[in-house]
Each structure stands twice: as C-alpha cells, then as structure tokens.
Coordinates of C-alpha atoms and ligand atoms in Angstrom, one line a residue:
X610 CA 0.0 0.0 0.0
X611 CA 1.4 3.3 -1.0
X612 CA 0.8 6.2 1.2
X613 CA 1.1 9.9 0.7
X614 CA 3.8 11.3 2.9
X615 CA 4.7 14.7 4.1
X616 CA 7.5 14.3 6.6
X617 CA 10.6 12.2 7.2
X618 CA 13.7 12.4 9.2
X619 CA 15.8 15.5 8.7
X620 CA 19.1 13.7 8.3
X621 CA 20.6 15.9 5.6
X622 CA 20.5 19.7 5.6
X623 CA 19.7 21.1 2.2
X624 CA 21.8 24.2 3.0
X625 CA 24.9 22.0 3.1
X626 CA 24.4 20.7 -0.4
X627 CA 25.2 22.3 -3.7
X628 CA 22.5 22.1 -6.4
X629 CA 23.0 22.1 -10.2
X630 CA 20.5 22.2 -13.1
X631 CA 21.5 20.2 -16.2
X632 CA 19.1 20.9 -19.1
X633 CA 16.9 23.9 -18.7
X634 CA 13.5 22.4 -19.2
X635 CA 10.0 23.2 -17.8
X636 CA 10.2 20.8 -14.9
X637 CA 13.9 21.4 -13.9
X638 CA 13.5 25.2 -14.1
X639 CA 10.2 25.1 -12.1
X640 CA 11.7 22.7 -9.5
X641 CA 14.8 24.9 -9.1
X642 CA 12.7 28.1 -8.8
X643 CA 10.4 26.4 -6.2
X644 CA 13.4 25.4 -4.3
X645 CA 15.0 28.8 -4.4
X646 CA 11.8 30.4 -3.2
X647 CA 11.0 28.0 -0.4
X648 CA 14.6 27.5 0.8
X649 CA 16.4 30.8 0.3
X650 CA 19.6 29.4 1.9
X651 CA 20.0 26.7 -0.7
X652 CA 23.1 27.2 -2.9
X653 CA 23.1 26.6 -6.6
X654 CA 26.4 25.8 -8.4
X655 CA 26.0 25.5 -12.2
X656 CA 23.1 25.8 -14.7
X657 CA 24.1 23.8 -17.8
X658 CA 22.3 24.2 -21.1
X659 CA 23.1 23.7 -24.8
X660 CA 21.9 27.4 -25.1
X661 CA 24.1 29.7 -23.0
X662 CA 21.4 32.4 -23.0
X663 CA 19.0 30.0 -21.3
X664 CA 21.7 29.0 -18.7
X665 CA 22.5 32.7 -18.1
X666 CA 18.9 33.6 -17.5
X667 CA 18.1 30.9 -15.0
X668 CA 21.6 31.0 -13.4
X669 CA 21.2 34.7 -12.8
X670 CA 17.9 34.1 -10.9
X671 CA 19.4 31.3 -8.8
X672 CA 22.7 32.9 -8.0
X673 CA 24.5 30.1 -10.0
X674 CA 27.1 30.1 -12.8
X675 CA 25.9 29.5 -16.3
X676 CA 27.7 26.8 -18.3
X677 CA 27.5 25.2 -21.7
X678 CA 28.7 21.7 -22.4
X679 CA 32.0 22.8 -23.9
X680 CA 33.0 24.6 -20.7
X681 CA 35.3 23.0 -18.0
X682 CA 33.4 22.2 -14.8
X683 CA 32.8 19.4 -12.3
X684 CA 29.4 18.6 -10.8
X685 CA 29.5 17.7 -7.1
X686 CA 26.3 17.6 -5.1
X687 CA 22.7 17.3 -6.2
X688 CA 22.3 17.3 -10.0
X689 CA 18.8 18.1 -11.3
X690 CA 18.5 16.6 -14.8
X691 CA 15.9 18.3 -16.8
X692 CA 16.3 16.2 -19.9
X693 CA 13.4 14.8 -21.9
X694 CA 12.9 11.1 -21.7
X695 CA 14.6 10.3 -25.0
X696 CA 17.7 12.2 -23.9
X697 CA 17.9 10.9 -20.3
X698 CA 19.4 7.6 -21.4
X699 CA 22.3 9.4 -23.0
X700 CA 23.1 11.5 -19.9
X701 CA 26.3 9.5 -19.1
X702 CA 27.5 10.2 -22.7
X703 CA 26.5 13.8 -22.7
X704 CA 27.7 14.9 -19.3
X705 CA 29.3 11.8 -17.7
X706 CA 32.8 13.1 -17.7
X707 CA 31.8 16.1 -15.8
X708 CA 30.1 14.2 -13.0
X709 CA 32.2 14.2 -9.7
X710 CA 32.7 11.5 -7.2
X711 CA 29.9 12.6 -4.7
X712 CA 26.7 13.2 -6.5
X713 CA 23.0 12.5 -6.2
X714 CA 21.5 12.5 -9.7
X715 CA 17.8 13.4 -9.8
X716 CA 15.6 13.0 -12.9
X717 CA 11.9 13.8 -13.3
X718 CA 10.8 11.1 -15.7
X719 CA 7.7 9.0 -14.9
X720 CA 8.6 6.4 -17.5
X721 CA 12.3 5.8 -16.8
X722 CA 13.5 4.3 -13.5
X723 CA 16.3 5.8 -11.6
X724 CA 18.4 2.9 -12.7
X725 CA 19.0 4.4 -16.2
X726 CA 21.7 6.4 -14.4
X727 CA 24.9 4.7 -13.1
X728 CA 24.7 3.4 -9.6
X729 CA 27.7 5.6 -8.6
X730 CA 25.5 8.6 -9.2
X731 CA 23.2 7.7 -6.3
X732 CA 20.2 8.2 -8.7
X733 CA 16.6 9.0 -7.8
X734 CA 13.6 9.7 -9.9
X735 CA 11.1 12.4 -8.7
X736 CA 8.1 12.4 -11.0
X737 CA 5.5 15.2 -10.6
X738 CA 2.0 14.1 -11.2
X739 CA 1.0 17.3 -12.8
X740 CA 1.0 18.8 -16.3
X741 CA 4.0 21.2 -16.2
X742 CA 3.4 23.6 -19.1
X743 CA 5.5 26.5 -17.8
X744 CA 9.0 27.2 -16.5
X745 CA 7.7 28.3 -13.1
X746 CA 5.0 25.9 -12.2
X747 CA 4.1 25.8 -8.5
X748 CA 4.6 22.4 -7.0
X749 CA 2.9 23.1 -3.6
X750 CA 0.8 20.2 -2.6
X751 CA 1.4 18.4 -5.9
X752 CA 1.9 14.6 -5.7
X753 CA 5.2 13.1 -6.7
X754 CA 6.0 9.4 -7.4
X755 CA 9.6 8.7 -6.3
X756 CA 12.0 5.7 -6.4
X757 CA 15.7 5.3 -6.3
X758 CA 18.9 4.7 -4.4
X759 CA 18.9 5.0 -0.6
X760 CA 20.8 8.2 -0.6
X761 CA 18.8 9.6 -3.5
X762 CA 15.5 8.8 -1.8
X763 CA 16.5 10.6 1.4
X764 CA 17.3 13.8 -0.5
X765 CA 14.2 13.4 -2.6
X766 CA 12.0 13.2 0.5
X767 CA 13.6 16.1 2.1
X768 CA 13.4 18.2 -1.0
X769 CA 9.7 17.5 -1.5
X770 CA 8.9 18.3 2.1
X771 CA 10.6 21.6 1.8
X772 CA 8.6 22.3 -1.3
X773 CA 5.4 21.5 0.6
X774 CA 4.7 18.7 -1.9
X775 CA 3.4 15.2 -1.3
X776 CA 5.1 12.0 -2.4
X777 CA 4.7 8.3 -2.4
X778 CA 7.2 5.6 -3.3
X779 CA 6.8 3.4 -6.3
X780 CA 8.5 0.2 -7.3
X781 CA 11.5 0.7 -9.6
X782 CA 10.3 -2.2 -11.8
X783 CA 6.7 -0.7 -12.1
X784 CA 7.6 2.7 -13.5
X785 CA 6.3 2.0 -17.0
X786 CA 2.8 0.9 -15.8
X787 CA 2.8 3.8 -13.3
X788 CA 3.6 6.2 -16.1
X789 CA 0.9 4.8 -18.4
X790 CA -1.7 5.6 -15.7
X791 CA -0.5 9.2 -15.6
X792 CA -0.6 9.4 -19.4
X793 CA -4.2 8.1 -19.4
X794 CA -5.2 10.6 -16.8
X795 CA -3.5 13.8 -18.0
X796 CA -2.8 13.4 -21.7
X797 CA -5.6 11.3 -23.2
X798 CA -8.4 13.6 -22.1
X799 CA -6.7 16.3 -24.2
X800 CA -7.5 14.2 -27.3
X801 CA -11.2 14.5 -26.6
X802 CA -10.9 18.2 -25.9
X803 CA -9.4 18.6 -29.3
X804 CA -12.3 16.9 -30.9
X805 CA -14.8 18.9 -28.8
X806 CA -13.1 22.1 -29.8
X807 CA -13.6 21.2 -33.5
X808 CA -17.4 20.9 -32.8
X809 CA -17.6 24.1 -30.8
X810 CA -15.7 25.9 -33.6
X811 CA -18.1 24.5 -36.2
X812 CA -20.9 26.1 -34.1
X813 CA -19.1 29.5 -34.4
X814 CA -18.3 29.8 -30.7
X815 CA -15.3 32.1 -30.2
X816 CA -12.0 30.8 -28.9
X817 CA -12.1 32.5 -25.5
X818 CA -15.5 31.1 -24.8
X819 CA -14.4 27.6 -26.0
X820 CA -11.5 27.8 -23.4
X821 CA -14.0 28.8 -20.7
X822 CA -16.3 25.9 -21.6
X823 CA -13.5 23.3 -21.7
X824 CA -12.1 24.6 -18.4
X825 CA -15.6 24.7 -16.8
X826 CA -16.4 21.1 -17.8
X827 CA -13.0 19.6 -17.1
X828 CA -12.5 21.6 -13.9
X829 CA -15.8 20.3 -12.5
X830 CA -14.9 16.8 -13.4
X831 CA -11.6 17.1 -11.7
X832 CA -13.2 18.5 -8.5
X833 CA -15.8 15.7 -8.5
X834 CA -13.1 13.0 -9.0
X835 CA -11.3 14.4 -5.9
X836 CA -14.5 14.5 -3.8
X837 CA -16.3 11.3 -4.9
X838 CA -15.8 7.8 -6.1
X839 CA -15.2 7.6 -9.9
X840 CA -18.6 6.2 -10.7
X841 CA -20.2 9.0 -8.8
X842 CA -18.1 11.6 -10.4
X843 CA -19.3 10.4 -13.8
X844 CA -22.3 12.3 -15.2
X845 CA -23.9 12.3 -18.7
X846 CA -26.0 10.1 -20.9
X847 CA -24.2 6.8 -20.2
X848 CA -24.4 7.3 -16.4
X849 CA -28.1 8.2 -16.7
X850 CA -28.8 5.3 -19.1
X851 CA -30.1 7.6 -21.8
X852 CA -29.3 5.1 -24.6
X853 CA -31.2 7.0 -27.3
X854 CA -28.9 10.0 -26.7
X855 CA -25.8 7.8 -26.6
X856 CA -26.8 6.2 -30.0
X857 CA -27.7 9.4 -31.8
X858 CA -24.6 11.2 -30.6
X859 CA -22.6 8.1 -31.7
X860 CA -23.9 8.6 -35.3
X861 CA -23.0 12.3 -35.2
X862 CA -19.5 11.4 -33.9
X863 CA -19.0 9.0 -36.8
X864 CA -20.1 11.6 -39.3
X865 CA -17.7 14.2 -38.0
X866 CA -14.8 12.0 -37.1
X867 CA -15.0 8.9 -39.4
X868 CA -11.2 8.3 -39.0
X869 CA -11.7 7.8 -35.2
X870 CA -15.2 6.2 -35.3
X871 CA -14.2 3.2 -33.1
X872 CA -13.2 5.3 -30.1
X873 CA -16.8 6.4 -29.4
X874 CA -18.1 2.9 -28.9
X875 CA -15.0 1.8 -27.1
X876 CA -15.3 4.8 -24.7
X877 CA -18.9 4.0 -24.0
X878 CA -17.9 0.4 -23.3
X879 CA -15.3 1.5 -20.8
X880 CA -17.8 3.8 -19.0
X881 CA -20.4 1.0 -18.9
X882 CA -17.7 -1.3 -17.4
X883 CA -17.0 1.3 -14.7
X884 CA -20.7 1.4 -13.8
X885 CA -21.2 -2.4 -13.9
X886 CA -18.1 -3.0 -11.8
X887 CA -19.2 -0.5 -9.1
X888 CA -22.7 -2.0 -9.1
X889 CA -21.2 -5.5 -8.6
X890 CA -19.0 -4.1 -5.8
X891 CA -22.1 -2.7 -4.1
X892 CA -24.0 -6.0 -4.3
X893 CA -21.1 -7.9 -2.6
Ligands
LIG867 N1 6.1 18.6 -18.5 C1 5.5 17.8 -17.8 O1 4.3 18.0 -17.6 C2 6.1 16.7 -17.1 C3 5.4 16.1 -16.0 C4 6.0 15.0 -15.3 C5 7.3 14.6 -15.7 N2 8.0 15.2 -16.7 C6 9.3 14.7 -17.0 O2 10.2 15.7 -16.8 C7 11.3 15.6 -17.7 C8 11.5 16.9 -18.5 O3 10.3 17.3 -19.1 P1 10.0 18.8 -19.5 O4 8.6 18.9 -20.0 O5 10.5 19.7 -18.5 O6 10.9 18.9 -20.9 P2 11.3 20.2 -21.7 O7 10.7 21.4 -21.2 O8 11.1 19.8 -23.1 O9 12.9 20.2 -21.4 C9 13.8 19.2 -21.8 C10 15.2 19.8 -21.8 O10 16.1 18.7 -22.2 C11 17.2 19.3 -22.8 N3 17.5 18.6 -24.0 C12 16.7 18.2 -25.0 N4 17.4 17.6 -26.0 C13 18.7 17.5 -25.6 C14 19.8 17.0 -26.2 N5 19.8 16.4 -27.4 N6 21.0 17.2 -25.5 C15 21.1 17.8 -24.3 N7 19.9 18.3 -23.7 C16 18.8 18.2 -24.3 C17 16.9 20.7 -23.1 O11 17.6 21.6 -22.2 P3 18.6 22.8 -22.8 O12 17.7 23.4 -23.9 O13 18.8 23.6 -21.7 O14 19.8 22.1 -23.4 C18 15.4 20.9 -22.9 O15 15.0 22.1 -22.4 C19 11.0 14.4 -18.6 O16 11.6 13.3 -18.1 C20 9.5 14.3 -18.5 O17 9.0 13.0 -18.7 C21 7.4 16.2 -17.4

C-alpha cells in the first residue's frame, strides 16, 4: 500500500548541499525556482544548457554560474537533470565526464526508472503528477511518485517536504505501468478536448468562450473526481442510461470523425464497465 507522505527524518541539511541544473526544461526550471523560493539558503552551483542564454537567465535568478557543455566544470552535489525522456538515457554520454565523485542525480521522468543512471550517481527519480506547461510551475501540494537509491531517496523526500509537496514511493520495476496511468489521466483527455473544440468551432463559438467551456467542464470533473468515487463523479448520458442519446450522438461522432469512429463505442464500453463493476461491488 502506497501512502502519501509529508514528513521524514531530517538527516541531511539542504543548506549544506550544492544544487545544479543540467538541461533547462520546464520541470527542472520550475523545480529549481520552487526550491530557491522555499529554501532561500540553498546554494546553486551550475546551470548547464546547450543554449548559453538559457543558462544565463536561470543562473542569474538562482545565483548560479551559467555553463555550456563545452566549458570546463565538475558537478558535485545534487544534479537536477531536466532532460526529456529520449535524452535521459544518454546522460552518461552527454555529461558523464563532468560528474564528480559525490553526486545525487535526480531526474523527473515517470517512464524511466532511476536505474537508467549509473549506480555511482546515487540516482533517484522524482516524478511530478501534474502537467507542467510553464517554466515556473508551483509544486505546492502536488503529488510526486519517487523511487531510487537509498541516498537519493533521502534527498528526494527532504526536497519534496521543503517544497510542501506530497510523495509516495513506487517500485522501480513498475515505473512504466505507473507512467501509463499518468498518461491516461493527464494526456488522453486532451485528445477528446481537441475533438470537442472542433465541434464548438463548427458552431461558431469564439476561442475565448471555448476555453472557458472546456475549463468549466473539465474543472468540475476534476473536482468531482477528488471528492467522490469515480462512478459518482461520472455524469452524462451513459451514467443516466439515456441510450437514445448515446446512440444518436454516436452517429454524429462518426459523421464528424470517421477516422476515429471506433473510439466512441470503445469509450462508451469503458464507461459501462466502470458502472457495472461498481454496481457489482455494491452488491457484494
Ligand atoms: N512537462 C510535464 O508535464 C512533465 C510532467 C512530469 C514529468 N515530466 C518529465 O520531466 C522531464 C523533463 O520534461 P520537460 O517537460 O521539463 O521537458 P522540456 O521542457 O522539453 O525540457 C527538456 C530539456 O532537455 C534538454 N535537452 C533536450 N534535448 C537535448 C539534447 N539532445 N542534449 C542535451 N539536452 C537536451 C533541453 O535543455 P537545454 O535546452 O537547456 O539544453 C530541454 O530544455 C521528462 O523526463 C518528463 O518526462 C514532465
């Protein structure tokens, strides 16, 4: 059973560690900015980017030194890797020779385990369960899935407590399944929003209003999901058993999106399965 955790032993002091950012991405920049704000005594060493202007701008804010990969430097302390998933696996090749003898290497991937980094880097993965679409996203109270080496995990827990975030530990060998669940939750609904937007546009509704409508609908679903069981959070024709509506809208869906025709019926099937399963649970 995984539990959300807020506090652990304060064995390390963050103020005694040096932090580096390698790869100025949305998550690494946001994480470093959150850290700088919540722990003003934390010291940053280097900000490393392929683009020296990006390094300079973040380094200036953090009181760090900007670096590009051609510069001479050694990373000792906590290294926050902001690389995208496809690049993370090449981290030892890209920056391996600049990694010192006493590091804790943090990455933010939900898909890759910490073990894609060498053991000697004391790796840990800290995966934020949120859609980080800016370079200064607020991680307060957000839920992170973490796994990694003993030393890495200690630092990860301490960091997340300082950021007022929540975390739970996941099995290293279960990262891919764990990440699929996150993708289904946060990415796949956007596919349906895209189709819905096409329909709203066809009706001549203006872009600002469309955004408000999408936000109003999705926001209320998100709140209901937090407050209720999933089957109670569900509303709409399938939940009410309005099968004529389901059928007629299915035809309209196929007329508008013939290339995706099968997802309508499949989605209805999934929703029915949710309702059937919860009914059976109640009868037990
Ligand atoms: N965004 C989210 O919602 C989210 C949520 C949870 C987890 N994550 C995870 O967080 C990690 C970073 O995601 P992100 O959204 O922050 O990515 P991002 O904004 O696209 O940043 C990725 C960074 O990787 C560096 N990079 C890319 N290609 C490179 C190459 N060939 N060589 C060296 N560096 C390269 C770049 O840094 P420079 O330009 O500075 O070189 C780039 O800014 C990923 O593992 C992702 O799965 C993201």
